[in-house]
Amino acid sequence: DLVVVDGFNGVVILNPVPATVQQYSTAAAHFHDGLDSGESAADVPLKTLDGTEIRLYANSDTPASFRKAQQFGALGIGLYRSEFLFNRYRGFPTENEQYQAYCEIAEAAGDGGVKIRTFDIGADQLLDQNKAREKNPALGLRAIRLGLGYRKLLRTQIRALLRASFEQKIDIVVPMVSGITEIRALRELIEHESAQLKTKGKKIGMPAVGAMIEVPSAVLMVEELVDETDFVCLGTNDLIQYLVAVDRDNEAVAGWYRTLHPAVLRAIKQVIAASAKAGKPAVICGEMAGSPYYVPVLIGLGATELSMNVHSISKVRKIVAGIAAEEARAMIATVEHCRTVEEIEEILGEHIRRNWGHLFPPDFSFAA
Ligand code: PEP
Ligand code: MG
């Protein structure tokens, strides 16, 4: 069967009529227009209609995908998911394999830099399947917890990162942070490995350290986390999953995974406000940042740095350039009293249709 998959709007059309095929073929062709213009969109700072600069970054794992993102206007790499190397090397990559990969991506990212997240894997990807069986893997031994439990592996990764950051702009991002303990433990590890590498005469850099904010306790501790880190990255995919206790991969509860839940908006606002108060960057790097519909919401909540999949960048640019930040903030103010996600979806959907109808489909709705 012929199937159209419209990932931007969450629509799948089975056996489309010829007119629909035509409509999507045209859209797909225009999708690549930005690439063909020959000019890099990054040359001009991206601003809202009322002059707020919004900085766009790419979630990129390869130099080739970042180069494409750069043509769309990405300033650097906001999220490099290092666990991708497990696929490339079919297992745990050695220090030198990692060093090589980090040097390549940092070189491609240039002055914009790359935020490399330490391995965000579960026990099942590292250990014997029987040993790794967990009742709740999403709440189990994964990400930084796994790294701190199997320190030799984390130390190998830290050494590769320290070496690769010599004269290259690499920042380290810690996944699944629940509080200050993980940040201090990682900093200690960095200090220890730096000292060892220096005594061996190795050239190393001093990467900045940031926390992924994706666990509710990290939101409640955000002021302290911002104080003890150089930046934070808001992982909205997991943040929503953990805030509303809905498995992001379980279709049976997909209807409960609600991005505009009042608790989600409150959490995002709190994180952005704490970072702004401390004068440190907060990069939004979950899928929300790459969804044109949620971009006005994020800007209304105060976001100025968004990191997204390469193919979302040009769409997001158009939205940013077509709205006023003040209006987005006013829109968010109208839902601050709301107690349910349904009310918020209704009010925001109506605002978007009425005020930004030229940027979104006329029948657009947030409701599932
Ligand atoms: C997130 O959780 O929002 C995120 C960016 O990380 P991942 O999707 O890799 O869990
Ligand atoms: Mg995550």
CSV table of N, CA and C in Angstrom, one decimal, residues 204-330:
chain,number,residue,atom,x,y,z
A,204,ILE,N,44.8,18.3,27.3
A,204,ILE,CA,43.4,18.2,27.6
A,204,ILE,C,42.7,19.6,27.6
A,205,GLY,N,41.4,19.6,27.6
A,205,GLY,CA,40.7,20.9,27.7
A,205,GLY,C,39.9,20.9,29.0
A,206,MET,N,39.1,21.9,29.2
A,206,MET,CA,38.3,22.0,30.4
A,206,MET,C,36.9,22.2,30.0
A,207,PRO,N,36.2,21.1,29.7
A,207,PRO,CA,34.8,21.3,29.2
A,207,PRO,C,33.9,21.8,30.3
A,208,ALA,N,32.9,22.6,29.9
A,208,ALA,CA,31.8,23.1,30.8
A,208,ALA,C,30.9,21.8,31.1
A,209,VAL,N,30.3,21.9,32.2
A,209,VAL,CA,29.4,20.7,32.6
A,209,VAL,C,28.0,21.2,32.8
A,210,GLY,N,27.0,20.5,32.2
A,210,GLY,CA,25.6,20.9,32.3
A,210,GLY,C,24.8,19.7,32.7
A,211,ALA,N,23.6,19.9,33.3
A,211,ALA,CA,22.7,18.8,33.7
A,211,ALA,C,21.5,18.8,32.7
A,212,MET,N,21.1,17.5,32.4
A,212,MET,CA,19.9,17.4,31.7
A,212,MET,C,18.8,17.6,32.8
A,213,ILE,N,17.8,18.4,32.5
A,213,ILE,CA,16.7,18.5,33.5
A,213,ILE,C,15.5,17.7,32.9
A,214,GLU,N,15.3,16.5,33.4
A,214,GLU,CA,14.3,15.7,32.9
A,214,GLU,C,13.7,14.8,33.9
A,215,VAL,N,14.1,15.0,35.2
A,215,VAL,CA,13.5,14.2,36.3
A,215,VAL,C,12.9,15.3,37.2
A,216,PRO,N,11.7,15.0,37.8
A,216,PRO,CA,11.0,16.0,38.6
A,216,PRO,C,11.8,16.6,39.7
A,217,SER,N,12.6,15.7,40.4
A,217,SER,CA,13.4,16.2,41.5
A,217,SER,C,14.4,17.3,41.0
A,218,ALA,N,14.9,17.1,39.8
A,218,ALA,CA,15.8,18.1,39.3
A,218,ALA,C,15.2,19.5,39.1
A,219,VAL,N,13.9,19.4,38.7
A,219,VAL,CA,13.1,20.7,38.6
A,219,VAL,C,13.0,21.4,40.0
A,220,LEU,N,12.7,20.6,41.0
A,220,LEU,CA,12.5,21.1,42.3
A,220,LEU,C,13.9,21.6,42.9
A,221,MET,N,15.0,21.1,42.4
A,221,MET,CA,16.3,21.5,42.8
A,221,MET,C,17.0,22.4,41.8
A,222,VAL,N,16.2,23.0,40.9
A,222,VAL,CA,16.9,23.6,39.7
A,222,VAL,C,17.8,24.8,40.1
A,223,GLU,N,17.4,25.6,41.1
A,223,GLU,CA,18.3,26.7,41.5
A,223,GLU,C,19.7,26.2,41.9
A,224,GLU,N,19.7,25.2,42.7
A,224,GLU,CA,21.0,24.6,43.2
A,224,GLU,C,21.7,24.0,42.0
A,225,LEU,N,21.0,23.3,41.1
A,225,LEU,CA,21.7,22.7,40.0
A,225,LEU,C,22.2,23.8,39.0
A,226,VAL,N,21.5,24.8,38.8
A,226,VAL,CA,22.0,25.9,38.0
A,226,VAL,C,23.3,26.5,38.6
A,227,ASP,N,23.3,26.6,39.9
A,227,ASP,CA,24.4,27.2,40.7
A,227,ASP,C,25.6,26.3,40.5
A,228,GLU,N,25.5,25.0,40.5
A,228,GLU,CA,26.6,24.1,40.4
A,228,GLU,C,27.0,23.6,39.0
A,229,THR,N,26.3,24.1,38.0
A,229,THR,CA,26.6,23.7,36.7
A,229,THR,C,26.9,24.9,35.8
A,230,ASP,N,27.3,24.7,34.6
A,230,ASP,CA,27.5,25.9,33.7
A,230,ASP,C,26.3,26.2,32.8
A,231,PHE,N,25.4,25.2,32.7
A,231,PHE,CA,24.2,25.4,31.8
A,231,PHE,C,23.3,24.2,32.1
A,232,VAL,N,22.1,24.3,31.7
A,232,VAL,CA,21.2,23.1,31.8
A,232,VAL,C,20.5,22.9,30.4
A,233,CYS,N,20.2,21.6,30.2
A,233,CYS,CA,19.4,21.2,29.0
A,233,CYS,C,18.1,20.6,29.4
A,234,LEU,N,17.0,21.2,28.9
A,234,LEU,CA,15.7,20.7,29.3
A,234,LEU,C,15.3,19.6,28.3
A,235,GLY,N,15.3,18.4,28.9
A,235,GLY,CA,14.9,17.2,28.0
A,235,GLY,C,13.4,17.0,28.2
A,236,THR,N,12.6,17.6,27.4
A,236,THR,CA,11.1,17.6,27.6
A,236,THR,C,10.5,16.2,27.4
A,237,ASN,N,11.2,15.4,26.6
A,237,ASN,CA,10.6,14.0,26.3
A,237,ASN,C,10.5,13.2,27.6
A,238,ASP,N,11.6,13.2,28.3
A,238,ASP,CA,11.6,12.5,29.6
A,238,ASP,C,10.9,13.2,30.7
A,239,LEU,N,11.1,14.6,30.7
A,239,LEU,CA,10.5,15.4,31.7
A,239,LEU,C,9.0,15.1,31.8
A,240,ILE,N,8.3,15.1,30.6
A,240,ILE,CA,6.9,14.8,30.6
A,240,ILE,C,6.6,13.4,31.1
A,241,GLN,N,7.4,12.5,30.6
A,241,GLN,CA,7.2,11.1,31.0
A,241,GLN,C,7.2,10.9,32.5
A,242,TYR,N,8.2,11.6,33.2
A,242,TYR,CA,8.4,11.4,34.6
A,242,TYR,C,7.5,12.3,35.4
A,243,LEU,N,7.2,13.5,34.9
A,243,LEU,CA,6.3,14.4,35.6
A,243,LEU,C,4.9,13.8,35.7
A,244,VAL,N,4.4,13.2,34.6
A,244,VAL,CA,3.0,12.7,34.7
A,244,VAL,C,3.0,11.2,34.8
A,245,ALA,N,4.1,10.6,35.0
A,245,ALA,CA,4.3,9.1,35.2
A,245,ALA,C,3.6,8.4,34.0
A,246,VAL,N,4.0,8.7,32.8
A,246,VAL,CA,3.5,8.0,31.6
A,246,VAL,C,4.6,7.6,30.8
A,247,ASP,N,4.8,6.3,30.6
A,247,ASP,CA,5.8,5.7,29.8
A,247,ASP,C,5.7,6.2,28.4
A,248,ARG,N,6.8,6.9,27.9
A,248,ARG,CA,6.8,7.6,26.6
A,248,ARG,C,6.7,6.6,25.5
A,249,ASP,N,7.0,5.3,25.7
A,249,ASP,CA,6.9,4.3,24.7
A,249,ASP,C,5.7,3.3,24.8
A,250,ASN,N,4.8,3.6,25.7
A,250,ASN,CA,3.7,2.7,25.9
A,250,ASN,C,2.4,3.3,25.2
A,251,GLU,N,2.0,2.7,24.1
A,251,GLU,CA,0.9,3.3,23.4
A,251,GLU,C,-0.4,3.3,24.2
A,252,ALA,N,-0.5,2.3,25.1
A,252,ALA,CA,-1.8,2.2,25.9
A,252,ALA,C,-2.0,3.5,26.7
A,253,VAL,N,-0.9,4.2,27.1
A,253,VAL,CA,-1.1,5.4,27.9
A,253,VAL,C,-0.7,6.7,27.1
A,254,ALA,N,-0.6,6.5,25.8
A,254,ALA,CA,-0.2,7.7,25.0
A,254,ALA,C,-1.1,8.9,25.2
A,255,GLY,N,-2.4,8.6,25.4
A,255,GLY,CA,-3.4,9.7,25.6
A,255,GLY,C,-3.1,10.5,26.9
A,256,TRP,N,-2.3,9.9,27.8
A,256,TRP,CA,-2.0,10.6,29.0
A,256,TRP,C,-0.7,11.4,28.9
A,257,TYR,N,0.0,11.2,27.9
A,257,TYR,CA,1.3,11.9,27.7
A,257,TYR,C,0.9,13.3,27.1
A,258,ARG,N,0.8,14.3,28.0
A,258,ARG,CA,0.3,15.5,27.5
A,258,ARG,C,1.3,16.7,27.7
A,259,THR,N,1.8,17.1,26.6
A,259,THR,CA,2.8,18.2,26.6
A,259,THR,C,2.4,19.4,27.3
A,260,LEU,N,1.1,19.8,27.1
A,260,LEU,CA,0.6,21.0,27.7
A,260,LEU,C,0.0,20.9,29.1
A,261,HIS,N,0.3,19.8,29.7
A,261,HIS,CA,-0.2,19.6,31.1
A,261,HIS,C,0.3,20.8,31.9
A,262,PRO,N,-0.6,21.4,32.8
A,262,PRO,CA,-0.2,22.6,33.6
A,262,PRO,C,1.1,22.3,34.4
A,263,ALA,N,1.3,21.1,34.8
A,263,ALA,CA,2.5,20.8,35.6
A,263,ALA,C,3.8,20.9,34.7
A,264,VAL,N,3.6,20.5,33.5
A,264,VAL,CA,4.7,20.6,32.5
A,264,VAL,C,5.1,22.0,32.2
A,265,LEU,N,4.1,22.8,32.0
A,265,LEU,CA,4.4,24.2,31.7
A,265,LEU,C,5.0,24.9,32.9
A,266,ARG,N,4.5,24.6,34.1
A,266,ARG,CA,5.0,25.2,35.3
A,266,ARG,C,6.5,24.8,35.5
A,267,ALA,N,6.8,23.5,35.2
A,267,ALA,CA,8.2,23.0,35.4
A,267,ALA,C,9.1,23.7,34.4
A,268,ILE,N,8.7,23.8,33.1
A,268,ILE,CA,9.6,24.5,32.1
A,268,ILE,C,9.8,25.9,32.5
A,269,LYS,N,8.8,26.6,32.9
A,269,LYS,CA,8.9,28.0,33.2
A,269,LYS,C,9.9,28.2,34.4
A,270,GLN,N,9.8,27.3,35.4
A,270,GLN,CA,10.6,27.4,36.6
A,270,GLN,C,12.1,27.2,36.2
A,271,VAL,N,12.4,26.3,35.3
A,271,VAL,CA,13.8,26.0,34.9
A,271,VAL,C,14.3,27.1,34.1
A,272,ILE,N,13.5,27.7,33.2
A,272,ILE,CA,14.0,28.8,32.4
A,272,ILE,C,14.3,30.0,33.3
A,273,ALA,N,13.3,30.3,34.2
A,273,ALA,CA,13.5,31.4,35.1
A,273,ALA,C,14.7,31.3,36.0
A,274,ALA,N,15.0,30.1,36.5
A,274,ALA,CA,16.1,29.9,37.4
A,274,ALA,C,17.4,30.2,36.6
A,275,SER,N,17.5,29.7,35.4
A,275,SER,CA,18.7,29.9,34.6
A,275,SER,C,18.9,31.3,34.2
A,276,ALA,N,17.8,32.0,33.8
A,276,ALA,CA,17.9,33.4,33.5
A,276,ALA,C,18.4,34.2,34.6
A,277,LYS,N,17.8,33.9,35.8
A,277,LYS,CA,18.2,34.6,37.0
A,277,LYS,C,19.7,34.5,37.3
A,278,ALA,N,20.2,33.3,37.0
A,278,ALA,CA,21.7,33.1,37.3
A,278,ALA,C,22.5,33.5,36.1
A,279,GLY,N,21.9,33.9,35.0
A,279,GLY,CA,22.6,34.3,33.8
A,279,GLY,C,23.3,33.1,33.1
A,280,LYS,N,22.7,31.9,33.2
A,280,LYS,CA,23.3,30.8,32.5
A,280,LYS,C,22.3,30.2,31.5
A,281,PRO,N,22.8,29.6,30.4
A,281,PRO,CA,21.9,29.1,29.4
A,281,PRO,C,21.1,27.9,29.8
A,282,ALA,N,19.8,27.9,29.2
A,282,ALA,CA,18.9,26.8,29.4
A,282,ALA,C,18.5,26.4,27.9
A,283,VAL,N,19.0,25.3,27.5
A,283,VAL,CA,18.7,24.9,26.1
A,283,VAL,C,17.6,23.8,26.1
A,284,ILE,N,16.5,24.1,25.4
A,284,ILE,CA,15.4,23.1,25.3
A,284,ILE,C,15.8,22.1,24.2
A,285,CYS,N,15.9,20.8,24.6
A,285,CYS,CA,16.4,19.9,23.5
A,285,CYS,C,15.5,18.7,23.3
A,286,GLY,N,14.3,18.7,23.9
A,286,GLY,CA,13.4,17.6,23.6
A,286,GLY,C,12.6,17.8,22.3
A,287,GLU,N,11.7,16.9,22.0
A,287,GLU,CA,11.0,17.1,20.7
A,287,GLU,C,10.1,18.3,20.7
A,288,MET,N,9.8,18.8,21.8
A,288,MET,CA,8.9,20.0,21.9
A,288,MET,C,9.6,21.2,21.2
A,289,ALA,N,10.9,21.3,21.3
A,289,ALA,CA,11.7,22.4,20.7
A,289,ALA,C,11.6,22.4,19.2
A,290,GLY,N,11.4,21.2,18.6
A,290,GLY,CA,11.4,21.1,17.2
A,290,GLY,C,10.0,21.0,16.6
A,291,SER,N,9.0,21.2,17.4
A,291,SER,CA,7.7,21.2,17.0
A,291,SER,C,7.2,22.6,16.8
A,292,PRO,N,6.9,23.0,15.5
A,292,PRO,CA,6.5,24.4,15.3
A,292,PRO,C,5.3,24.8,16.2
A,293,TYR,N,4.4,23.9,16.5
A,293,TYR,CA,3.2,24.2,17.3
A,293,TYR,C,3.6,24.6,18.8
A,294,TYR,N,4.7,24.0,19.3
A,294,TYR,CA,5.0,24.2,20.6
A,294,TYR,C,6.1,25.4,20.8
A,295,VAL,N,6.6,25.8,19.7
A,295,VAL,CA,7.7,26.8,19.7
A,295,VAL,C,7.1,28.2,20.3
A,296,PRO,N,5.9,28.6,19.9
A,296,PRO,CA,5.4,29.8,20.5
A,296,PRO,C,5.1,29.6,22.0
A,297,VAL,N,4.8,28.4,22.4
A,297,VAL,CA,4.6,28.1,23.8
A,297,VAL,C,5.9,28.3,24.6
A,298,LEU,N,6.9,27.7,24.0
A,298,LEU,CA,8.3,27.8,24.7
A,298,LEU,C,8.8,29.2,24.8
A,299,ILE,N,8.6,29.9,23.7
A,299,ILE,CA,9.0,31.4,23.7
A,299,ILE,C,8.2,32.1,24.7
A,300,GLY,N,6.9,31.8,24.8
A,300,GLY,CA,6.1,32.5,25.8
A,300,GLY,C,6.5,32.1,27.2
A,301,LEU,N,7.1,31.0,27.4
A,301,LEU,CA,7.6,30.6,28.7
A,301,LEU,C,9.0,31.1,29.0
A,302,GLY,N,9.6,31.8,28.0
A,302,GLY,CA,10.9,32.5,28.2
A,302,GLY,C,12.1,31.8,27.5
A,303,ALA,N,11.8,30.8,26.8
A,303,ALA,CA,13.0,30.1,26.1
A,303,ALA,C,13.6,30.9,25.0
A,304,THR,N,14.9,30.9,25.0
A,304,THR,CA,15.7,31.6,23.9
A,304,THR,C,16.6,30.7,23.2
A,305,GLU,N,16.8,29.4,23.7
A,305,GLU,CA,17.7,28.5,23.0
A,305,GLU,C,17.0,27.2,22.8
A,306,LEU,N,16.9,26.8,21.5
A,306,LEU,CA,16.2,25.6,21.2
A,306,LEU,C,17.1,24.7,20.4
A,307,SER,N,17.1,23.4,20.7
A,307,SER,CA,17.9,22.4,19.9
A,307,SER,C,17.0,21.3,19.4
A,308,MET,N,17.2,21.0,18.1
A,308,MET,CA,16.2,20.1,17.5
A,308,MET,C,16.8,19.3,16.4
A,309,ASN,N,16.0,18.3,15.9
A,309,ASN,CA,16.4,17.5,14.7
A,309,ASN,C,16.6,18.4,13.5
A,310,VAL,N,17.5,18.0,12.7
A,310,VAL,CA,17.9,18.8,11.6
A,310,VAL,C,16.7,19.3,10.7
A,311,HIS,N,15.8,18.3,10.5
A,311,HIS,CA,14.7,18.6,9.6
A,311,HIS,C,13.6,19.5,10.2
A,312,SER,N,13.7,19.9,11.4
A,312,SER,CA,12.7,20.8,12.0
A,312,SER,C,13.2,22.2,11.9
A,313,ILE,N,14.5,22.4,11.7
A,313,ILE,CA,15.0,23.8,11.8
A,313,ILE,C,14.4,24.8,11.0
A,314,SER,N,14.2,24.5,9.7
A,314,SER,CA,13.7,25.6,8.8
A,314,SER,C,12.2,25.9,9.1
A,315,LYS,N,11.5,24.9,9.6
A,315,LYS,CA,10.1,25.2,10.0
A,315,LYS,C,10.0,26.1,11.2
A,316,VAL,N,10.9,25.7,12.1
A,316,VAL,CA,10.9,26.5,13.4
A,316,VAL,C,11.4,27.9,13.2
A,317,ARG,N,12.4,28.1,12.3
A,317,ARG,CA,12.8,29.4,11.9
A,317,ARG,C,11.7,30.3,11.4
A,318,LYS,N,10.8,29.7,10.6
A,318,LYS,CA,9.7,30.5,10.0
A,318,LYS,C,8.8,30.9,11.1
A,319,ILE,N,8.5,30.0,12.1
A,319,ILE,CA,7.6,30.4,13.2
A,319,ILE,C,8.2,31.5,14.1
A,320,VAL,N,9.5,31.3,14.4
A,320,VAL,CA,10.1,32.3,15.3
A,320,VAL,C,10.1,33.7,14.6
A,321,ALA,N,10.4,33.7,13.3
A,321,ALA,CA,10.5,35.0,12.6
A,321,ALA,C,9.1,35.6,12.4
A,322,GLY,N,8.0,34.8,12.6
A,322,GLY,CA,6.7,35.3,12.3
A,322,GLY,C,5.9,35.6,13.5
A,323,ILE,N,6.4,35.5,14.7
A,323,ILE,CA,5.7,35.8,15.9
A,323,ILE,C,6.4,36.8,16.8
A,324,ALA,N,5.7,37.5,17.7
A,324,ALA,CA,6.3,38.4,18.6
A,324,ALA,C,6.4,37.7,20.0
A,325,ALA,N,7.6,37.9,20.6
A,325,ALA,CA,7.8,37.2,21.9
A,325,ALA,C,6.8,37.7,23.0
A,326,GLU,N,6.5,39.1,22.9
A,326,GLU,CA,5.6,39.7,23.8
A,326,GLU,C,4.2,39.0,23.7
A,327,GLU,N,3.8,38.8,22.5
A,327,GLU,CA,2.5,38.2,22.3
A,327,GLU,C,2.5,36.7,22.8
A,328,ALA,N,3.6,36.0,22.6
A,328,ALA,CA,3.7,34.7,23.1
A,328,ALA,C,3.6,34.6,24.6
A,329,ARG,N,4.3,35.6,25.3
A,329,ARG,CA,4.2,35.7,26.7
A,329,ARG,C,2.8,36.0,27.2
A,330,ALA,N,2.1,36.9,26.5
A,330,ALA,CA,0.8,37.3,26.8
A,330,ALA,C,-0.1,36.0,26.7
